[in-house]
Coordinates of C-alpha atoms in Angstrom, one line a residue:
M273 CA -93.1 -6.9 1.7
D274 CA -90.5 -7.4 4.4
P275 CA -87.1 -8.6 3.0
V276 CA -86.0 -10.1 6.2
A277 CA -89.0 -12.4 6.1
N278 CA -88.4 -13.4 2.6
P279 CA -88.7 -17.3 2.6
Y280 CA -87.2 -18.2 -0.7
T281 CA -83.7 -19.3 -1.1
P282 CA -82.2 -18.9 -4.6
N283 CA -78.7 -20.0 -3.8
A284 CA -76.7 -23.0 -5.0
G285 CA -77.9 -26.2 -3.1
A286 CA -79.7 -24.2 -0.7
E287 CA -82.5 -26.1 1.1
P288 CA -85.9 -24.5 0.3
Q289 CA -88.3 -23.9 3.0
A290 CA -90.8 -26.5 1.3
V291 CA -89.4 -29.6 -0.3
V292 CA -91.9 -30.9 -2.5
G293 CA -92.3 -33.4 -5.2
R294 CA -89.5 -35.8 -4.2
D295 CA -91.5 -38.1 -2.1
D296 CA -90.7 -41.2 -4.3
Q297 CA -86.9 -40.6 -4.2
L298 CA -87.1 -40.0 -0.4
A299 CA -89.1 -43.2 0.2
S300 CA -86.5 -45.2 -2.0
F301 CA -83.6 -43.7 0.3
D302 CA -85.6 -44.9 3.4
L303 CA -86.1 -48.3 1.8
L304 CA -82.4 -48.6 1.0
L305 CA -81.2 -48.0 4.5
K306 CA -83.7 -50.1 6.3
R307 CA -83.0 -53.2 4.0
L308 CA -79.2 -52.6 4.5
E309 CA -79.7 -52.5 8.3
R310 CA -81.3 -56.1 7.9
G311 CA -78.5 -57.1 6.1
K312 CA -80.4 -57.4 2.7
S313 CA -79.4 -56.0 -0.6
E314 CA -81.1 -53.0 -2.3
Q315 CA -80.3 -51.2 -5.4
S316 CA -78.6 -47.8 -4.6
M317 CA -79.4 -44.6 -6.5
I318 CA -77.6 -42.1 -8.7
I319 CA -80.1 -39.2 -8.9
T320 CA -79.8 -37.4 -12.7
G321 CA -81.2 -34.1 -13.8
L322 CA -80.3 -30.7 -15.2
R323 CA -78.9 -28.0 -13.3
G324 CA -81.3 -26.3 -10.8
V325 CA -83.7 -29.1 -10.3
G326 CA -82.7 -29.7 -6.8
K327 CA -80.3 -32.8 -6.9
T328 CA -78.1 -31.3 -4.2
V329 CA -81.0 -30.4 -2.1
L330 CA -82.3 -34.0 -2.3
L331 CA -78.8 -35.2 -1.2
G332 CA -79.1 -32.9 1.8
Q333 CA -82.6 -34.6 2.4
F334 CA -80.9 -38.0 2.4
R335 CA -78.2 -36.8 4.6
L336 CA -80.6 -35.7 7.4
K337 CA -82.4 -39.2 7.1
A338 CA -79.4 -41.0 7.3
L339 CA -78.1 -39.1 10.4
A340 CA -81.6 -39.6 12.0
A341 CA -81.2 -43.5 11.3
D342 CA -77.8 -43.3 13.0
W343 CA -76.0 -43.9 9.7
V344 CA -72.4 -42.3 9.1
V345 CA -72.4 -39.9 6.3
V346 CA -69.6 -39.4 4.1
E347 CA -70.3 -36.2 1.8
L348 CA -68.0 -35.3 -1.3
E349 CA -68.5 -32.9 -3.9
V350 CA -66.5 -34.4 -6.9
S351 CA -64.0 -32.3 -9.0
K352 CA -62.0 -33.0 -11.9
H353 CA -59.0 -34.2 -10.3
G354 CA -56.5 -37.0 -10.7
D355 CA -56.6 -40.3 -8.7
E356 CA -54.2 -39.0 -6.0
Q357 CA -56.4 -36.1 -5.1
L358 CA -59.6 -38.4 -5.2
R359 CA -57.6 -40.5 -2.6
R360 CA -56.9 -37.4 -0.4
D361 CA -60.4 -36.5 -0.6
L362 CA -61.9 -39.8 0.2
A363 CA -59.3 -40.5 2.9
A364 CA -60.1 -37.5 4.9
R365 CA -63.7 -38.0 5.0
L366 CA -63.4 -41.8 5.6
R367 CA -61.0 -40.8 8.6
A368 CA -63.6 -38.7 10.1
A369 CA -66.2 -41.7 9.6
L370 CA -64.0 -44.0 11.6
F371 CA -64.3 -41.5 14.5
E372 CA -68.1 -41.4 14.1
I373 CA -68.5 -45.2 14.0
A374 CA -66.8 -45.1 17.6
P375 CA -64.8 -42.9 19.6
K376 CA -61.1 -43.9 19.7
A377 CA -61.3 -45.0 23.3
R378 CA -63.8 -47.7 22.2
W379 CA -62.0 -49.1 19.2
S380 CA -62.1 -52.8 18.7
D381 CA -59.5 -54.7 16.7
R382 CA -61.9 -54.5 13.7
I383 CA -62.1 -50.9 13.5
R384 CA -58.2 -50.6 14.2
R385 CA -57.9 -52.7 11.0
A386 CA -59.9 -50.3 8.9
A387 CA -57.9 -47.7 10.3
G388 CA -54.8 -49.6 9.0
A389 CA -56.4 -50.1 5.6
L390 CA -56.9 -46.5 5.5
R391 CA -53.5 -46.0 6.3
S392 CA -52.2 -48.0 3.5
F393 CA -54.7 -46.3 1.1
T394 CA -53.3 -42.9 1.6
L395 CA -49.3 -44.1 1.6
R396 CA -49.1 -43.1 -2.1
V397 CA -50.3 -39.6 -1.6
D398 CA -49.3 -39.1 2.1
A399 CA -45.9 -41.0 2.7
D400 CA -44.9 -38.3 5.4
G401 CA -47.6 -39.6 7.6
A402 CA -49.5 -36.5 8.2
F403 CA -52.7 -38.2 7.6
Q404 CA -52.0 -40.6 10.3
A405 CA -52.5 -38.0 13.2
G406 CA -55.1 -39.3 15.6
L407 CA -55.1 -42.8 14.0
D408 CA -52.0 -44.1 15.6
V409 CA -51.9 -47.3 13.6
E410 CA -49.5 -48.9 11.2
A411 CA -50.4 -49.7 7.4
I412 CA -51.4 -53.2 6.8
Q413 CA -49.4 -54.8 4.1
G414 CA -51.5 -56.3 1.2
V415 CA -54.6 -54.4 2.2
A416 CA -55.3 -51.1 0.2
D417 CA -51.8 -50.8 -1.1
H418 CA -52.2 -52.4 -4.6
A419 CA -51.5 -49.3 -6.5
D420 CA -54.8 -50.0 -8.1
L421 CA -57.7 -47.5 -7.4
G422 CA -60.5 -49.9 -7.8
L423 CA -58.9 -52.7 -5.5
D424 CA -57.8 -50.2 -3.0
I425 CA -61.1 -48.4 -2.5
T426 CA -62.6 -51.8 -2.4
D427 CA -60.3 -53.0 0.6
V428 CA -61.0 -49.7 2.5
L429 CA -64.8 -49.7 2.0
L430 CA -65.0 -53.4 3.1
A431 CA -62.9 -53.0 6.1
I432 CA -64.9 -49.7 7.1
G433 CA -68.1 -51.5 6.5
E434 CA -67.2 -54.6 8.8
A435 CA -66.1 -52.3 11.5
A436 CA -69.7 -50.2 11.2
R437 CA -71.5 -53.4 11.2
E438 CA -69.7 -54.4 14.5
Y439 CA -71.1 -51.2 16.0
E440 CA -74.5 -51.6 14.5
K441 CA -74.1 -48.7 12.1
G442 CA -73.9 -48.1 8.6
V443 CA -72.1 -45.6 6.1
V444 CA -73.4 -44.0 3.2
L445 CA -71.4 -42.1 0.7
L446 CA -73.3 -39.0 -0.8
L447 CA -71.4 -38.1 -4.0
D448 CA -72.5 -34.8 -5.9
E449 CA -71.2 -33.9 -9.3
I450 CA -70.5 -37.5 -9.9
Q451 CA -70.3 -36.9 -13.7
F452 CA -66.7 -35.3 -13.0
L453 CA -65.3 -38.5 -12.0
S454 CA -63.1 -39.8 -14.8
A455 CA -64.1 -43.2 -16.3
H456 CA -61.2 -44.8 -14.4
Q457 CA -62.4 -43.4 -11.1
L458 CA -66.3 -44.2 -11.7
E459 CA -65.3 -47.8 -12.5
A460 CA -63.2 -48.1 -9.4
L461 CA -66.2 -46.8 -7.3
I462 CA -68.7 -49.0 -9.0
A463 CA -66.5 -52.1 -8.5
A464 CA -66.0 -51.2 -4.8
M465 CA -69.6 -50.8 -4.3
H466 CA -70.4 -54.0 -6.1
K467 CA -68.1 -56.0 -3.6
C468 CA -69.8 -54.1 -0.6
V469 CA -73.1 -55.9 -1.9
Q470 CA -71.5 -59.1 -2.3
R471 CA -70.3 -59.1 1.2
K472 CA -73.4 -57.6 2.6
V473 CA -71.6 -55.0 4.6
P474 CA -73.7 -51.8 5.3
V475 CA -72.1 -49.5 2.9
T476 CA -73.6 -47.8 0.0
L477 CA -73.1 -44.8 -2.3
V478 CA -75.9 -42.5 -3.6
G479 CA -74.8 -40.0 -6.1
A480 CA -76.2 -36.9 -8.1
G481 CA -75.2 -35.9 -11.4
L482 CA -76.0 -34.6 -14.9
P483 CA -78.2 -36.8 -17.1
Q484 CA -75.2 -38.3 -19.0
I485 CA -74.1 -40.2 -15.8
A486 CA -76.5 -43.1 -16.4
E487 CA -74.7 -43.7 -19.7
L488 CA -71.3 -43.3 -18.2
T489 CA -71.8 -45.7 -15.5
G490 CA -73.1 -48.4 -18.0
D491 CA -70.0 -47.9 -19.9
A492 CA -67.8 -48.0 -16.8
K493 CA -69.2 -51.6 -15.6
S494 CA -71.9 -53.6 -17.4
Y495 CA -73.7 -54.5 -14.2
S496 CA -74.3 -50.8 -13.0
E497 CA -77.8 -51.1 -14.1
R498 CA -78.4 -53.8 -11.7
L499 CA -76.4 -52.1 -8.9
F500 CA -78.2 -48.6 -9.1
K501 CA -81.4 -47.0 -9.9
F502 CA -81.2 -43.8 -12.0
P503 CA -84.3 -41.9 -10.9
E504 CA -84.3 -38.5 -13.2
I505 CA -85.7 -35.4 -11.4
G506 CA -86.9 -32.5 -13.3
N507 CA -89.4 -29.5 -13.3
L508 CA -92.2 -30.0 -10.7
G509 CA -95.9 -30.6 -11.7
E510 CA -98.3 -27.6 -11.6
L511 CA -99.7 -28.4 -8.0
D512 CA -96.0 -29.2 -6.6
A513 CA -94.8 -26.1 -8.1
A514 CA -97.7 -24.0 -6.7
R515 CA -96.9 -25.6 -3.2
A516 CA -93.3 -24.7 -3.5
L517 CA -94.2 -21.2 -3.5
R518 CA -97.5 -20.9 -1.6
E519 CA -96.1 -22.9 1.6
P520 CA -93.3 -20.8 2.4
A521 CA -95.3 -17.7 2.1
R522 CA -97.9 -19.2 4.3
D523 CA -95.2 -19.9 7.0
E524 CA -94.6 -16.1 7.0
G525 CA -98.4 -15.2 7.3
A526 CA -98.5 -14.1 3.5
D527 CA -99.9 -16.0 0.5
F528 CA -100.2 -15.8 -3.2
D529 CA -103.4 -15.3 -5.5
D530 CA -104.2 -18.3 -7.6
D531 CA -103.7 -16.2 -10.9
A532 CA -100.2 -15.1 -9.4
L533 CA -99.2 -18.8 -8.8
Q534 CA -100.6 -19.8 -12.2
L535 CA -98.2 -17.2 -13.9
A536 CA -95.3 -18.0 -11.8
V537 CA -95.4 -21.7 -12.6
E538 CA -95.8 -20.8 -16.3
V539 CA -92.7 -18.4 -16.4
T540 CA -90.5 -20.8 -14.4
G541 CA -91.7 -23.9 -16.0
G542 CA -91.7 -25.3 -12.5
Y543 CA -88.0 -25.8 -12.4
P544 CA -87.2 -25.6 -8.5
Y545 CA -84.3 -23.2 -8.6
F546 CA -86.3 -20.7 -10.8
L547 CA -89.3 -20.9 -8.6
Q548 CA -87.0 -19.9 -5.7
E549 CA -85.7 -16.9 -7.9
L550 CA -89.0 -15.7 -8.9
G551 CA -90.7 -16.2 -5.6
S552 CA -87.8 -14.2 -3.8
A553 CA -88.4 -11.3 -6.4
A554 CA -92.1 -11.3 -6.3
W555 CA -91.9 -11.1 -2.5
L556 CA -89.7 -8.0 -2.6
V557 CA -91.8 -6.5 -5.6
A558 CA -95.4 -7.0 -4.0
P559 CA -96.3 -4.1 -1.5
I560 CA -98.5 -6.4 0.5
S561 CA -100.2 -10.0 0.8
P562 CA -101.4 -11.5 -1.2
V563 CA -99.0 -11.3 -3.9
S564 CA -100.9 -10.6 -7.2
R565 CA -100.5 -11.6 -10.8
A566 CA -99.4 -8.0 -11.3
D567 CA -97.0 -8.3 -8.8
V568 CA -95.4 -11.6 -10.5
V569 CA -95.5 -9.7 -13.9
D570 CA -93.4 -6.7 -12.3
A571 CA -90.9 -9.3 -10.9
V572 CA -90.3 -11.1 -14.0
D573 CA -87.9 -8.4 -15.1
V574 CA -86.1 -8.7 -11.8
Y575 CA -86.1 -12.5 -11.9
E576 CA -84.6 -12.6 -15.6
A577 CA -82.0 -10.1 -15.1
K578 CA -81.0 -11.9 -11.8
L579 CA -80.7 -15.2 -13.7
D580 CA -78.9 -13.7 -16.7
S581 CA -76.3 -11.9 -14.6
S582 CA -75.4 -15.1 -12.4
F583 CA -76.9 -18.5 -12.9
F584 CA -76.8 -18.2 -16.8
R585 CA -73.8 -15.9 -17.1
V586 CA -71.3 -17.8 -15.2
R587 CA -71.6 -20.4 -17.8
L588 CA -71.5 -18.4 -20.7
D589 CA -68.5 -16.6 -19.6
R590 CA -66.5 -20.0 -19.5
A591 CA -67.2 -20.5 -23.2
T592 CA -65.0 -19.5 -26.1
E593 CA -66.3 -17.6 -29.1
M594 CA -67.0 -20.7 -31.2
Q595 CA -68.5 -22.6 -28.3
R596 CA -70.8 -19.4 -27.8
V597 CA -71.7 -19.6 -31.4
Y598 CA -72.6 -23.1 -31.2
M599 CA -74.8 -22.7 -28.1
R600 CA -76.5 -19.8 -29.9
A601 CA -77.0 -22.0 -33.0
M602 CA -78.7 -24.7 -30.8
A603 CA -81.0 -21.9 -29.3
E604 CA -82.0 -21.0 -32.9
L605 CA -83.5 -24.2 -33.2
G606 CA -85.5 -24.3 -29.9
P607 CA -85.2 -26.0 -26.4
E608 CA -85.3 -29.6 -27.4
P609 CA -82.3 -31.8 -27.9
Q610 CA -80.7 -30.8 -31.1
K611 CA -79.2 -33.1 -33.9
A612 CA -75.5 -32.2 -34.3
S613 CA -75.8 -32.0 -38.2
D614 CA -78.6 -29.6 -37.7
V615 CA -76.6 -27.4 -35.6
A616 CA -73.8 -27.4 -38.0
E617 CA -76.1 -26.4 -40.8
V618 CA -77.3 -23.4 -38.9
M619 CA -73.9 -22.5 -38.5
G620 CA -73.0 -23.0 -42.1
R621 CA -70.5 -25.5 -41.4
S622 CA -70.0 -29.4 -41.6
S623 CA -70.6 -31.7 -38.8
T624 CA -67.0 -32.6 -38.9
Q625 CA -65.9 -29.0 -38.4
V626 CA -68.0 -28.2 -35.5
A627 CA -67.6 -31.6 -33.7
P628 CA -64.8 -30.8 -31.5
T629 CA -66.6 -27.6 -30.2
R630 CA -69.6 -29.9 -29.5
A631 CA -67.2 -32.3 -27.5
E632 CA -65.7 -29.4 -25.6
L633 CA -69.2 -28.2 -24.4
I634 CA -70.2 -31.7 -23.4
N635 CA -66.7 -32.1 -21.4
M636 CA -67.5 -28.8 -19.8
G637 CA -70.8 -29.8 -18.6
L638 CA -72.7 -27.2 -20.8
L639 CA -74.1 -29.9 -23.1
F640 CA -75.3 -33.6 -22.6
T641 CA -76.2 -36.1 -25.0
P642 CA -79.9 -37.7 -24.3
E643 CA -79.4 -39.9 -27.4
H644 CA -76.7 -40.5 -30.1
G645 CA -76.4 -37.8 -32.3
Y646 CA -78.1 -35.2 -30.3
A647 CA -77.1 -32.8 -27.6
A648 CA -79.1 -30.7 -25.2
F649 CA -78.2 -27.8 -22.7
T650 CA -77.6 -29.0 -19.1
V651 CA -79.5 -25.8 -17.8
P652 CA -83.3 -25.3 -18.2
H653 CA -84.3 -22.2 -20.1
F654 CA -80.6 -21.6 -21.4
D655 CA -81.8 -21.5 -25.2
Q656 CA -83.9 -18.5 -24.1
F657 CA -81.0 -16.8 -22.3
M658 CA -78.9 -17.4 -25.5
L659 CA -81.3 -15.6 -27.5
R660 CA -81.4 -12.8 -25.3
A661 CA -77.6 -12.7 -24.7
M662 CA -76.8 -12.8 -28.3
P663 CA -79.7 -11.5 -30.3
T664 CA -78.0 -12.2 -33.6
L665 CA -76.1 -15.2 -34.8
V666 CA -72.9 -14.4 -36.2
V667 CA -70.6 -17.2 -37.3
P668 CA -66.8 -16.4 -37.5
P669 CA -65.2 -17.3 -41.0
V670 CA -63.4 -20.5 -41.3
R671 CA -59.8 -19.7 -40.6
K672 CA -57.4 -20.8 -43.4
R673 CA -54.6 -22.9 -42.5
K674 CA -51.0 -21.4 -43.3
A675 CA -49.5 -23.0 -46.1

């Protein structure tokens, strides 16, 4: 069928033509904004899930809802950087937020104070004053200049929240890849949000990250489970998965046979990104509408080749030889979370010998620990890919230490 009309979007974070199966999370976000607008408290959210389940897409939906409610949105994709870079990243976006709260010509004393607090916040990383362009304010001594990330972020968010409230607005921070925050940075943000809740300012944080983030936040601050909800999103149910394929096709005047939809859902496991990839491949393979089961069968090879060469391959290419062997040994045991000792046994090593490799893979975001002693892939169907990419498990010999 016409490739120009292809309605599927197999790109990282790209919004699909039909967002389905996430009504609960969208309703929770609506409730969060409405309660904060009334000066009431409400638990915010950190969305967790594997790669490719639509966390970034969901954040995009939250953004649209916040803008429609006249909230100011601060978006940040977290990277593994030190405190100074985090200050720069936050400051640049919070500076823009001040101008969204009100144009400079309408700034009150309160919003000028917020700008002064933000200026203080940046002095450690922007002593030459470049950040100040357009603000025309002096730093406020004793505010956001404590040389403590948690105290400084708290001061800035409280000041901006008070300014937003004066202009009958709110500020929502949308943080993607939140698991890349260091423990210290995560603790700082959680403490700041806790204070915002206590002061009842209209500032909230909604994050998205890999499944381990719930445990990390609990480790950072014991009250995190009372401050946040941790909804986990995953594969879509059969009906929603079928809708994710059928509705975009119908928007373009095409359709899928029921048998074709059933096979597509089985092949993809209902994972949102995989549905987009297979839907796109089937659209291009099918000569006419409706897409048949035979068309989906023909598309599977294209679908797997595309995933293997991009979505899966970029992760494997980051791994060392021993890290690849560890993941291949996990795949040998199946798609479920695997016990560290069982993986070590498959490799013919002791748990102690392979523990550093396992820790490296977790730190790289290729594995996560759903429970103590177990690890699982952060990407759906990665075990199947490892079996295709490395048909035979070959464990390198233990290197003898030089005397």
